[in-house]
CSV table of C-alpha atoms and ligand atoms in Angstrom, one decimal:
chain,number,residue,atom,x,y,z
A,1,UNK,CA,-3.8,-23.7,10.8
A,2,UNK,CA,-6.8,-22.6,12.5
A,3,UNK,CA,-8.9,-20.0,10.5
A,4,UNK,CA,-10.8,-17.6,12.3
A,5,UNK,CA,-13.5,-15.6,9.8
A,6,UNK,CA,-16.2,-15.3,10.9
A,7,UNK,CA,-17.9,-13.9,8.0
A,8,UNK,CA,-17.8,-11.6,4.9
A,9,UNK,CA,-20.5,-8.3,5.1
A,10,UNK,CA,-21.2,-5.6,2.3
A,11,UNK,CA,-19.8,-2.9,3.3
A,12,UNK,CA,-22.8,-0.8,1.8
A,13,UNK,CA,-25.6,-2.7,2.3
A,14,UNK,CA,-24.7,-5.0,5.2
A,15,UNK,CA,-25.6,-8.2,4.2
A,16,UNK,CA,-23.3,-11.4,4.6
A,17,UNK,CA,-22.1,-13.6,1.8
A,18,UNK,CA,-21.2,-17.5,1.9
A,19,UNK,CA,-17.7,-18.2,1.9
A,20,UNK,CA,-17.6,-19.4,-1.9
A,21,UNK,CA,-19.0,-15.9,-3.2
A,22,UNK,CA,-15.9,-14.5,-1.0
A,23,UNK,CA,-13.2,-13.9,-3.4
A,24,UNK,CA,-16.4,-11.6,-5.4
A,25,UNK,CA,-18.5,-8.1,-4.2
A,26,UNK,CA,-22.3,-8.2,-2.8
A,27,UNK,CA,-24.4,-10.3,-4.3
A,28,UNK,CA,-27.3,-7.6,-4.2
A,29,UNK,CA,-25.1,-4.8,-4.9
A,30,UNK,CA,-22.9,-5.6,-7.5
A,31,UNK,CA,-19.5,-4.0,-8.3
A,32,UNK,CA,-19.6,-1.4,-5.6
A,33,UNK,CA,-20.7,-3.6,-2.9
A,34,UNK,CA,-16.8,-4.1,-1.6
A,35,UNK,CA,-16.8,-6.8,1.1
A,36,UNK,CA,-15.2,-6.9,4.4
A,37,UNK,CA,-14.0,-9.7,6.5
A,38,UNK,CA,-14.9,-10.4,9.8
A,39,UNK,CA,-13.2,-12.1,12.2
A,40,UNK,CA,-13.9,-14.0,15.5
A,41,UNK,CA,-12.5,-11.5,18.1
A,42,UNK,CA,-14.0,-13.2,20.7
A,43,UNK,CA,-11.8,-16.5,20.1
A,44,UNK,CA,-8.7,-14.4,18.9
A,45,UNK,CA,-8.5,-12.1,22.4
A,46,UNK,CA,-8.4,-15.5,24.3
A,47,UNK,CA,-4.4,-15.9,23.2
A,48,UNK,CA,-3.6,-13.0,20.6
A,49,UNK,CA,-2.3,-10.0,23.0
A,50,UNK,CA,1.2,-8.8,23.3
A,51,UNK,CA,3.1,-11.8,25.0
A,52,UNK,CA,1.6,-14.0,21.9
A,53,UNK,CA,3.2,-11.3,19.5
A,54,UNK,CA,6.4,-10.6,21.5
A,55,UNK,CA,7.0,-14.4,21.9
A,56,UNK,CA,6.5,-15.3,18.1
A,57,UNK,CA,9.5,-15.5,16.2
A,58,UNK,CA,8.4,-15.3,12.8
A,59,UNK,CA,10.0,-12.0,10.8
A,60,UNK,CA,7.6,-11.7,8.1
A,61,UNK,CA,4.0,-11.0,7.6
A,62,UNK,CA,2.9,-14.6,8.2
A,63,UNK,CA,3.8,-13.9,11.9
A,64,UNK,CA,0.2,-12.7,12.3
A,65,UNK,CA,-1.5,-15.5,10.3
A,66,UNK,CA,-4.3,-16.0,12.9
A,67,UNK,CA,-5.5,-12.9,11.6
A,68,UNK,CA,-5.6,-13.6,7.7
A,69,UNK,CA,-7.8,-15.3,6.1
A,70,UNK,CA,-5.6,-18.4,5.1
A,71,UNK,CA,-5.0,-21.8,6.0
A,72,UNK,CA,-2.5,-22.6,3.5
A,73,UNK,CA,0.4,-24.5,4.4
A,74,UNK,CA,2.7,-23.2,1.8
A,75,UNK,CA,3.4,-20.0,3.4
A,76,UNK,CA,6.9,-21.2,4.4
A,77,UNK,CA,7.3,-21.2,0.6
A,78,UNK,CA,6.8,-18.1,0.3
A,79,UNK,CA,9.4,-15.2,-0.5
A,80,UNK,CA,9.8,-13.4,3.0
A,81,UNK,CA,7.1,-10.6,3.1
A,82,UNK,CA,6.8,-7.8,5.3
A,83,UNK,CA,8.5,-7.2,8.7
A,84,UNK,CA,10.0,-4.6,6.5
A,85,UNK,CA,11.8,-1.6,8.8
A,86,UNK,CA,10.6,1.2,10.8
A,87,UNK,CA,13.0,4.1,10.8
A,88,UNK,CA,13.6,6.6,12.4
A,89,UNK,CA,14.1,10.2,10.2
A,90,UNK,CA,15.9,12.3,13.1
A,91,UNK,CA,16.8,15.1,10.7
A,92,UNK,CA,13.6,15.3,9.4
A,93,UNK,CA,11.6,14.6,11.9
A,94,UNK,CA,13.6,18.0,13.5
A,95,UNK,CA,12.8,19.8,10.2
A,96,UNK,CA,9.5,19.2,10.4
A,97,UNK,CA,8.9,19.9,13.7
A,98,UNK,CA,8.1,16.3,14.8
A,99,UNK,CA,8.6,15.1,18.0
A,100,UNK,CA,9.2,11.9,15.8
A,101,UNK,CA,8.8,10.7,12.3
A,102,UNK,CA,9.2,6.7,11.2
A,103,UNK,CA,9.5,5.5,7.6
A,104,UNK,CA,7.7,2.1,7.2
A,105,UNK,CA,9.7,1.2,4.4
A,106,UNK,CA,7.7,-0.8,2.1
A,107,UNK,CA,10.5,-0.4,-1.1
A,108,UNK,CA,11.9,-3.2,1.2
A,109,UNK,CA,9.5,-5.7,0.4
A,110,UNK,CA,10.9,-8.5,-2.1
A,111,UNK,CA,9.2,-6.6,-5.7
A,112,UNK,CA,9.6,-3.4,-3.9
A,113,UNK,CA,6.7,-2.6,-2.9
A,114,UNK,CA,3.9,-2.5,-0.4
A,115,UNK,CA,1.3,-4.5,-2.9
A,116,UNK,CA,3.4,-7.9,-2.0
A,117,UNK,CA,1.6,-8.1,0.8
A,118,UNK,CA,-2.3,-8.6,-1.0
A,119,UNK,CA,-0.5,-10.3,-3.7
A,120,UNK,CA,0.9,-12.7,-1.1
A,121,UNK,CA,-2.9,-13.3,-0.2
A,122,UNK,CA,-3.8,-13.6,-4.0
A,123,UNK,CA,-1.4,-16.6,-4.6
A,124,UNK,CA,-1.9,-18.4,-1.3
A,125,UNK,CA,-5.5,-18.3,-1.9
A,126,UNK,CA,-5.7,-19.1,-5.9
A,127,UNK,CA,-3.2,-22.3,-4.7
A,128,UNK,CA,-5.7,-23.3,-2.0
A,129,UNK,CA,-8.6,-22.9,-4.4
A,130,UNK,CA,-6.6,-25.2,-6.9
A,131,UNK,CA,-6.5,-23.1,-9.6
A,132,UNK,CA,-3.3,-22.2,-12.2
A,133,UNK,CA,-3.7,-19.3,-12.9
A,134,UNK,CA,-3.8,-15.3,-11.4
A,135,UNK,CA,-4.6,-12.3,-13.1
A,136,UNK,CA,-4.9,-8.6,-12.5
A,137,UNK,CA,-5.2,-5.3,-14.0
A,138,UNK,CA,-2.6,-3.0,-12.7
A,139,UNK,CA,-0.5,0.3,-13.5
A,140,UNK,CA,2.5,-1.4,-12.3
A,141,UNK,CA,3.1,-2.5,-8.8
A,142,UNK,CA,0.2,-5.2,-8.2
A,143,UNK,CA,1.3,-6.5,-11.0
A,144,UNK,CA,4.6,-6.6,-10.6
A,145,UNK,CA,4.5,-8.0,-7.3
A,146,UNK,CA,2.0,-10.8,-8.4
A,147,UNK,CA,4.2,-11.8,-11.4
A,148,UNK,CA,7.0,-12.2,-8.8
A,149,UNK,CA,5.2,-14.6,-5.8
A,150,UNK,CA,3.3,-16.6,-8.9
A,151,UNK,CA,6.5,-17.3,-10.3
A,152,UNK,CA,7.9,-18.3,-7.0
A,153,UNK,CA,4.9,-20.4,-6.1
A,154,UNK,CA,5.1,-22.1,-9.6
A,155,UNK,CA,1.6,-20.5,-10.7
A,156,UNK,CA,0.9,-18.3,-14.3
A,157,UNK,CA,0.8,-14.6,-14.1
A,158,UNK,CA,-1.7,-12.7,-16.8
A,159,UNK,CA,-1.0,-9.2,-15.8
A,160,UNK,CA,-3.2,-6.5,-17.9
A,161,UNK,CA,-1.3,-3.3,-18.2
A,162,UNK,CA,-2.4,0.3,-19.4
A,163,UNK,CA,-0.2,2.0,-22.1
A,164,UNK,CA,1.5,4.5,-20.1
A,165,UNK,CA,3.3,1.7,-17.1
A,166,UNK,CA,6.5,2.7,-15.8
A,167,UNK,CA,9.5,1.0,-17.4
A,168,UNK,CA,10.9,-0.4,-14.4
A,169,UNK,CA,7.7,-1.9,-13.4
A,170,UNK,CA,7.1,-3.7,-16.9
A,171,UNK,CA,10.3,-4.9,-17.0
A,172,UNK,CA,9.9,-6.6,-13.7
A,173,UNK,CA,6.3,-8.3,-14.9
A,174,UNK,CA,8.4,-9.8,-17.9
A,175,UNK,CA,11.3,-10.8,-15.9
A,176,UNK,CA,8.9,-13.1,-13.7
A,177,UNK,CA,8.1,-14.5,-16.7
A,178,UNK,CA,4.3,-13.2,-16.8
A,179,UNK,CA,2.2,-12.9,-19.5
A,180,UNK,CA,1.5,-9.2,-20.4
A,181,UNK,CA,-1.7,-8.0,-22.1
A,182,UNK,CA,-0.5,-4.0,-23.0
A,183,UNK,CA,-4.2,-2.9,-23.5
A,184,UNK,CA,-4.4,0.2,-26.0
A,185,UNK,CA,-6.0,2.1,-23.7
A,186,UNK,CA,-5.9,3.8,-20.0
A,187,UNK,CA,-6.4,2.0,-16.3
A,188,UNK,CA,-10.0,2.2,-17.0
A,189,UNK,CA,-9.9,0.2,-20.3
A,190,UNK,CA,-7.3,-2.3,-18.5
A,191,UNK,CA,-9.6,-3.2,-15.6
A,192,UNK,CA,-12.5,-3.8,-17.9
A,193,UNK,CA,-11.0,-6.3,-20.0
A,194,UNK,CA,-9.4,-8.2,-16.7
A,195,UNK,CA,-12.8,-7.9,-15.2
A,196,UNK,CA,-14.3,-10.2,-18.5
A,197,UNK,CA,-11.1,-12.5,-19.1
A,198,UNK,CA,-11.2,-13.5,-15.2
A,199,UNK,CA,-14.9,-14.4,-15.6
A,200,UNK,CA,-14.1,-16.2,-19.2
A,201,UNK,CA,-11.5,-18.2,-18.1
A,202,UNK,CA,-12.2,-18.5,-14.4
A,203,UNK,CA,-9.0,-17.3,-13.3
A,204,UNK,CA,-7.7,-16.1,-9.6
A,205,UNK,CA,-9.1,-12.7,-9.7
A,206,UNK,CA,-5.8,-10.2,-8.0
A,207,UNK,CA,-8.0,-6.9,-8.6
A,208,UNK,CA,-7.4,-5.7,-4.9
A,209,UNK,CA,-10.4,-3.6,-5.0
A,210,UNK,CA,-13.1,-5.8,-5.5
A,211,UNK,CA,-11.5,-8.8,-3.4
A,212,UNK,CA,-11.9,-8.2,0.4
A,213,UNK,CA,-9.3,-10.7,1.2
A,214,UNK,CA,-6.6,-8.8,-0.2
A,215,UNK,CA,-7.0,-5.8,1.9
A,216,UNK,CA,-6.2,-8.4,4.8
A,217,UNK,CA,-2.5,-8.6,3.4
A,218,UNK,CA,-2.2,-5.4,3.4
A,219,UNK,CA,-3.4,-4.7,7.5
A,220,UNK,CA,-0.5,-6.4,8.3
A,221,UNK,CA,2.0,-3.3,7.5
A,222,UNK,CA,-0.6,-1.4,10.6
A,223,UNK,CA,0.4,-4.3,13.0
A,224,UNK,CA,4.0,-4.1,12.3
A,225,UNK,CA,3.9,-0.4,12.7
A,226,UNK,CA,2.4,-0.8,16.4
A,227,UNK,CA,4.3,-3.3,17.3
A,228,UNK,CA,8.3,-2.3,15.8
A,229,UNK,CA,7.1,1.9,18.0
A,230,UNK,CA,6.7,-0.6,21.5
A,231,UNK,CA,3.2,-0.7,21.3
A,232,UNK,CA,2.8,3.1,21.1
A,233,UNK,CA,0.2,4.5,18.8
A,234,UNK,CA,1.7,7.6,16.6
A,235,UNK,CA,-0.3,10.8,16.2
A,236,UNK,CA,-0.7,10.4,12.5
A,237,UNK,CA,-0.4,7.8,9.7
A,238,UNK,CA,0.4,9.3,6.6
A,239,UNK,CA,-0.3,7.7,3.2
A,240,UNK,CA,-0.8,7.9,-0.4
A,241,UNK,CA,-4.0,7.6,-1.9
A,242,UNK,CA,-5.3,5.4,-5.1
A,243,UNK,CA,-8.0,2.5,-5.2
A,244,UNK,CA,-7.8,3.1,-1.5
A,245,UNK,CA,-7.1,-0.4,-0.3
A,246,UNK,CA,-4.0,0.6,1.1
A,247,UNK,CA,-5.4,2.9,3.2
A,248,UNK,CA,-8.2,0.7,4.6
A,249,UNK,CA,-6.2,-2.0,5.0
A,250,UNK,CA,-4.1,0.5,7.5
A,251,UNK,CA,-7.3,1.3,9.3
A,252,UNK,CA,-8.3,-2.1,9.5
A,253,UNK,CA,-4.9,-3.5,10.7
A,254,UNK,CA,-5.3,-0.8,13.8
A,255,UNK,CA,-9.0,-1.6,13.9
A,256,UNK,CA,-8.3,-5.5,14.4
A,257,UNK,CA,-5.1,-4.4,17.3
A,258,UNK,CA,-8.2,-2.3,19.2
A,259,UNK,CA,-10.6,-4.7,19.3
A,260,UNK,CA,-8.2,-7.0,20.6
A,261,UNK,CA,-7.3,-4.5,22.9
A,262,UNK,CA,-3.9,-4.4,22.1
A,263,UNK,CA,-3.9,-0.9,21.3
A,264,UNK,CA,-6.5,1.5,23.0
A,265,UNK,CA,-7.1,4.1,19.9
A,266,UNK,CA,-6.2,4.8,16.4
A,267,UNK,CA,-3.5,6.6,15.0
A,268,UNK,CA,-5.3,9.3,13.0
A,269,UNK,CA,-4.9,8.9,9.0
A,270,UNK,CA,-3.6,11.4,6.3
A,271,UNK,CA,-4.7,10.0,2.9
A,272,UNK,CA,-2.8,12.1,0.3
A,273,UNK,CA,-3.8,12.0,-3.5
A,274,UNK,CA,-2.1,14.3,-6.4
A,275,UNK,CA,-3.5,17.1,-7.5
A,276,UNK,CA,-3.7,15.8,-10.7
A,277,UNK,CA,-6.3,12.9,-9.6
A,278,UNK,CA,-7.5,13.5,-6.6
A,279,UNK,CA,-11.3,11.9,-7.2
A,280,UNK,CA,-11.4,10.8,-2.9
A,281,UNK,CA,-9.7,13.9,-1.7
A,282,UNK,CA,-12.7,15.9,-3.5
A,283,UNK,CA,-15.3,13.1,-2.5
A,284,UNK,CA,-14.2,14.1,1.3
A,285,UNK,CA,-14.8,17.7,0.6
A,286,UNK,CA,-17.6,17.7,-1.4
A,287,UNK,CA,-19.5,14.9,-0.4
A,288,UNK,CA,-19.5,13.5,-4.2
A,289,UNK,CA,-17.6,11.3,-5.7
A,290,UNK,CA,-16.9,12.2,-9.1
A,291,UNK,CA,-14.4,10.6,-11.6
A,292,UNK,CA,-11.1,12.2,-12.0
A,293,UNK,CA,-8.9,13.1,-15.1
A,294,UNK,CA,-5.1,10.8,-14.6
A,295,UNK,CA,-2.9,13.6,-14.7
A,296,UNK,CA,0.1,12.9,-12.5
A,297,UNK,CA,4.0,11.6,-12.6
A,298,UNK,CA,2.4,9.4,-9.8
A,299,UNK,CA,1.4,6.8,-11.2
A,300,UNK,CA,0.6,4.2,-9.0
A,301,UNK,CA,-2.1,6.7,-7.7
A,302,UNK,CA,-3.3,8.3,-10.9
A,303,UNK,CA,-6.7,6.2,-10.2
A,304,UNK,CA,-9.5,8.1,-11.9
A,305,UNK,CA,-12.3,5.9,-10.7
A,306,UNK,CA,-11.5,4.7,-7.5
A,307,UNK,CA,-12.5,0.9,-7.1
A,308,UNK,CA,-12.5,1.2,-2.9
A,309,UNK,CA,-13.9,4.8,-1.9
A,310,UNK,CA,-16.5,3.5,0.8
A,311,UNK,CA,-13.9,1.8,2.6
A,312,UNK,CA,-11.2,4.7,2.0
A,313,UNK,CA,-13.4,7.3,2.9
A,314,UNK,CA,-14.3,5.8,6.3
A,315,UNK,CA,-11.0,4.5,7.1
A,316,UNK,CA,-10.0,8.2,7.1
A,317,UNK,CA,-13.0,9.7,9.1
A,318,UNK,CA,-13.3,7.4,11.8
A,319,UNK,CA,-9.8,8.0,12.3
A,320,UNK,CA,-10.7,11.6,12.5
A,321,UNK,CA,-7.8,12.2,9.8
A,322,UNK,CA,-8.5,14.2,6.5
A,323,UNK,CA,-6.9,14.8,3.4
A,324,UNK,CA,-4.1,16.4,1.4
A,325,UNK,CA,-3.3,17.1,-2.0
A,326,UNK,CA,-0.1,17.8,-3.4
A,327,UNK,CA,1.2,18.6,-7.3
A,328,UNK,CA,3.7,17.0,-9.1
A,329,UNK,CA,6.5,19.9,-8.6
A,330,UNK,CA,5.8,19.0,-4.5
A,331,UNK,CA,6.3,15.4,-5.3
A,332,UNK,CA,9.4,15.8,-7.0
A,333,UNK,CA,10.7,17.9,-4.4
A,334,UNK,CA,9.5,15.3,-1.5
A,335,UNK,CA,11.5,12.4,-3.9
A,336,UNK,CA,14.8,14.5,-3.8
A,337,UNK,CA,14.1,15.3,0.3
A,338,UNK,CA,13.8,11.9,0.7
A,339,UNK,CA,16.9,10.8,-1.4
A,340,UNK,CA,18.8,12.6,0.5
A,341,UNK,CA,18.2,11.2,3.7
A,342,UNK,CA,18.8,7.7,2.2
A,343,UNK,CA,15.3,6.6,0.8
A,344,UNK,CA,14.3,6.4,-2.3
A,345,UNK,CA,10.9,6.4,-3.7
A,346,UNK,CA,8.9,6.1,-6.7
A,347,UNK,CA,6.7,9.2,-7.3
A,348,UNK,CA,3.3,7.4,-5.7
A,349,UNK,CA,4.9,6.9,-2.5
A,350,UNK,CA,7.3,10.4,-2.2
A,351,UNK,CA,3.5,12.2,-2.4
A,352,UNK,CA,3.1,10.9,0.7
A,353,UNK,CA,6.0,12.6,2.2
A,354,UNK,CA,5.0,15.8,0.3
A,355,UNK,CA,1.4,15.3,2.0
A,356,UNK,CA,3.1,15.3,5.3
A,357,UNK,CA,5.3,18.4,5.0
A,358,UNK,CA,1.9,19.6,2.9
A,359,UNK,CA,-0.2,18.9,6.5
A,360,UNK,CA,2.0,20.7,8.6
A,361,UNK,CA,2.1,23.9,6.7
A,362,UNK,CA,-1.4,23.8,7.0
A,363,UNK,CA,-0.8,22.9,10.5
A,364,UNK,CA,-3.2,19.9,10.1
A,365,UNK,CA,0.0,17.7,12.0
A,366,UNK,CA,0.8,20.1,14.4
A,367,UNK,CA,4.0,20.7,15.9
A,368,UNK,CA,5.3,17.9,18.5
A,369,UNK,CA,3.2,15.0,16.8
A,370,UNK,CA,4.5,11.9,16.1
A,371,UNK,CA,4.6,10.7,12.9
A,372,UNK,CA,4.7,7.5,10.6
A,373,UNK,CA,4.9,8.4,6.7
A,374,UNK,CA,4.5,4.8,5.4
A,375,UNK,CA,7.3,4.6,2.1
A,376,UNK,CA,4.6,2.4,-0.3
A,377,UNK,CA,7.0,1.6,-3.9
A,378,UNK,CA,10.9,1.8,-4.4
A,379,UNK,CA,12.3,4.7,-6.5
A,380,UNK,CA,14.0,2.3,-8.8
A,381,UNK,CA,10.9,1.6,-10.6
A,382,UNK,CA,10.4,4.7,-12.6
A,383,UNK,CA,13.6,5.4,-13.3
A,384,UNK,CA,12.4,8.0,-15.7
A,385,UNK,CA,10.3,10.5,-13.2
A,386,UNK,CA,13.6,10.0,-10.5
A,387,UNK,CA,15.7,11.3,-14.0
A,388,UNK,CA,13.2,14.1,-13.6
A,389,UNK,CA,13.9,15.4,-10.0
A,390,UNK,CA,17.5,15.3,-10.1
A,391,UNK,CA,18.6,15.5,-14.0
A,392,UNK,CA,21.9,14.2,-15.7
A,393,UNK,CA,24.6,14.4,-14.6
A,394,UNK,CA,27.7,16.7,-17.0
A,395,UNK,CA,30.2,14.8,-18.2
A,396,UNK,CA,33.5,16.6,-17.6
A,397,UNK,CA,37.2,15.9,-19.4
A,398,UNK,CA,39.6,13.3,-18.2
A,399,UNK,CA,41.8,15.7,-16.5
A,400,UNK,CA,42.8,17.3,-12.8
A,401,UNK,CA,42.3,20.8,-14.1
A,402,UNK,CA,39.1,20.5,-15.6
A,403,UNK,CA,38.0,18.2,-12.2
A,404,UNK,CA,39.5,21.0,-10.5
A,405,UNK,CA,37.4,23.7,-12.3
A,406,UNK,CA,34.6,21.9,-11.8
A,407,UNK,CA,35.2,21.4,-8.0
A,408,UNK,CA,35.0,25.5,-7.6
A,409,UNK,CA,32.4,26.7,-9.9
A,410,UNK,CA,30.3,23.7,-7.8
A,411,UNK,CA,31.2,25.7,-4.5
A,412,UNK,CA,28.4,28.4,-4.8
B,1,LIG,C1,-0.9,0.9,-4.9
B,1,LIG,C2,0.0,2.0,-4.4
B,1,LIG,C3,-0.4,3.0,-3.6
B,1,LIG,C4,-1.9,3.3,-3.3
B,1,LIG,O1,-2.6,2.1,-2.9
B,1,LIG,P1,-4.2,2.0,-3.2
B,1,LIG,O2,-4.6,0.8,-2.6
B,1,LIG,O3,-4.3,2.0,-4.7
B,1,LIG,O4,-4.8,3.3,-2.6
B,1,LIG,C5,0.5,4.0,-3.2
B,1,LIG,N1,1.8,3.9,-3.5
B,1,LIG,C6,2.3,2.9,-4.3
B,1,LIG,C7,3.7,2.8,-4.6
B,1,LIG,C8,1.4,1.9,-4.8
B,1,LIG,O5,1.9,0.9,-5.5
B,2,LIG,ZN1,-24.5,-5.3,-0.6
């Protein structure tokens, strides 16, 4: 397979970096110099437009590999990622005013979540760079998803988890048979010590943030979105908000369909962060970004020190979209809305759907948009905060009359 990068630039200070300092930030500016790739649009627009797409029968995210940056052949080893559904939420959509709303649903995605899609990049890379080994500092989902396609592509897993991960999600690390650092300590603390162990032991470094070719993965959920609406751009793309690779790898996705003039603008994106952390959200008010206390039930969003801001922050203003917040008691709410209408989501991702219905009581969405809330994590990974929204059920005595009692004080 044909690989078409052209090159990798800082995206603060512009300058380009050789292919083996890639998987790494800027040379010149360290840490915060995230990279971007750049592809060769000029070769792609000669055969990538909608007949190429419409004639390629491939139903997962590989189907656009001219625009990733692998040429791996063991992609058809891989579990099948992405190409996950678009749906359409006529109840809601009428509740809220929509002229249509579409769930990308993510929890579809083989760990459940929307991170497969970097982590696919992560182990197809590491295999192609020979190495044995991938590692990653996550509050749950990265890592989860990375312990489940390095298992499945016969590689080791280090995953470094904060104190405080979600039961569902751990249990998923140690079920793909990953080896699990539990760092005493928060996300900040976590990253730290992945950041010195991947440089000690030369591992595959999976830390989305700091490796531009993971954000690639993630694009792929934007082309999917413009290609499963007909090739119609929606109003608005609404998402949640941590490290913020999610949501530039939405903008870039749409960016990449434009410049290939497959599309001919972008959808306008609603980051949404939790009250409790909302360090980009602020940055996008203020001008300042400013670290932010972790206090939210969301936790694959409670990101105090945001590892991709430059890139999140401009994804969302050249799309002329803005941010939300929403608090805990709103995400809850959005988590039962959403259960009820047959999708279930993890806190993280229900705060996207609370950022919507959060937007158009602002009237930031306005009435007669169309809408895509993209669904980022299953609910079935924190069992614990979905015990929260709903409750226990009461247990009730193994007879008619008291099932009958029950049946009519429930009526109210
Ligand atoms: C990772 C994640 C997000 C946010 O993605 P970022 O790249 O950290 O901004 C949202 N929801 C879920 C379920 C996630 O796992
Ligand atoms: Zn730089």
């Amino acid at each position: 397979m044909m690989n078409f990068v052209d090159t990798y630039r800082c995206t603060l200070c512009g300058r380009t970096v050789l292919p083996h300092e890639a998987e790494g930030t800027c040379p010149s500016c360290g840490e915060k110099g995230i990279l971007d790739v750049e592809y060769d649009y000029a070769k792609l627009r000669g055969f990538l437009d909608r007949s190429w797409l419409e004639r390629n029968p491939l139903r997962t995210m590989f189907r656009y590999i001219p625009l990733l940056p692998l040429e791996d052949p063991s992609v058809s080893k891989m579990l099948p990622i992405g190409w996950t559904p678009l749906i359409r939420m006529d109840a809601l959509e009428r509740t809220l005013g929509l002229r249509s709303l579409h769930v990308k649903d993510e929890g579809a995605n083989p760990s459940g979540s929307l991170k497969d899609r970097a982590s696919a990049i992560a182990v197809l890379r590491a295999i192609s760079e020979g190495k044995k080994t991938v590692a990653c500092s996550s509050t749950g989902n990265a890592a989860s998803s990375l312990a489940c396609h390095a298992a499945r592509m016969g590689l080791e897993a280090v995953i470094f988890v904060p104190g405080r991960a979600p039961v569902g999600k751990l249990n998923q690390i140690m079920i793909h048979g990953a080896e699990v650092v539990m760092v005493d300590g928060d996300y900040k603390a976590a990253y730290a010590l992945s950041k010195d162990a991947i440089e000690t032991f030369g591992w595959y470094n999976r830390n989305a943030a700091v490796n531009a070719n993971l954000v690639e993965g993630k694009k792929t959920a934007a082309y999917e979105i413009i290609e499963m609406l007909g090739f119609e751009v929606p109003d608005w793309v609404v998402v949640s908000v941590g490290d913020g690779c999610t949501i530039a790898g939405l903008h870039k996705g749409f960016y990449d369909f434009m410049k290939l003039g497959i599309i001919d603008r972008l959808p306008r994106l609603l980051g949404v962060q939790s009250k409790g952390c909302a360090p980009l959200a602020e940055a996008f008010r203020t001008g300042k970004l400013k670290e932010a206390k972790e206090d939210t039930i969301a936790d694959s969003i409670a990101v105090g020190i945001p590892r991709n801001p430059v890139k999140a922050l401009s994804a969302v203003s050249s799309s002329k979209g803005t941010w939300v917040t929403v608090d805990d008691e709103a995400i809850l709410d959005a988590m039962r809305t959403l259960g009820k209408h047959g999708i279930f989501a993890e806190p993280a991702s229900a705060a996207g759907y609370a950022g919507l219905e959060e937007a158009r009581r602002q009237n930031i969405i306005k009435e007669g948009e169309s809408v895509v809330f993209v669904h980022t994590g299953h609910g079935l990974k924190d069992p614990e905060n979905a015990r929260r929204a709903v409750g226990t059920p009461e247990p009730v005595k193994a007879d008619m009359s008291a099932l009958k009692h029950r049946f009519k004080t429930k009526g109210e």
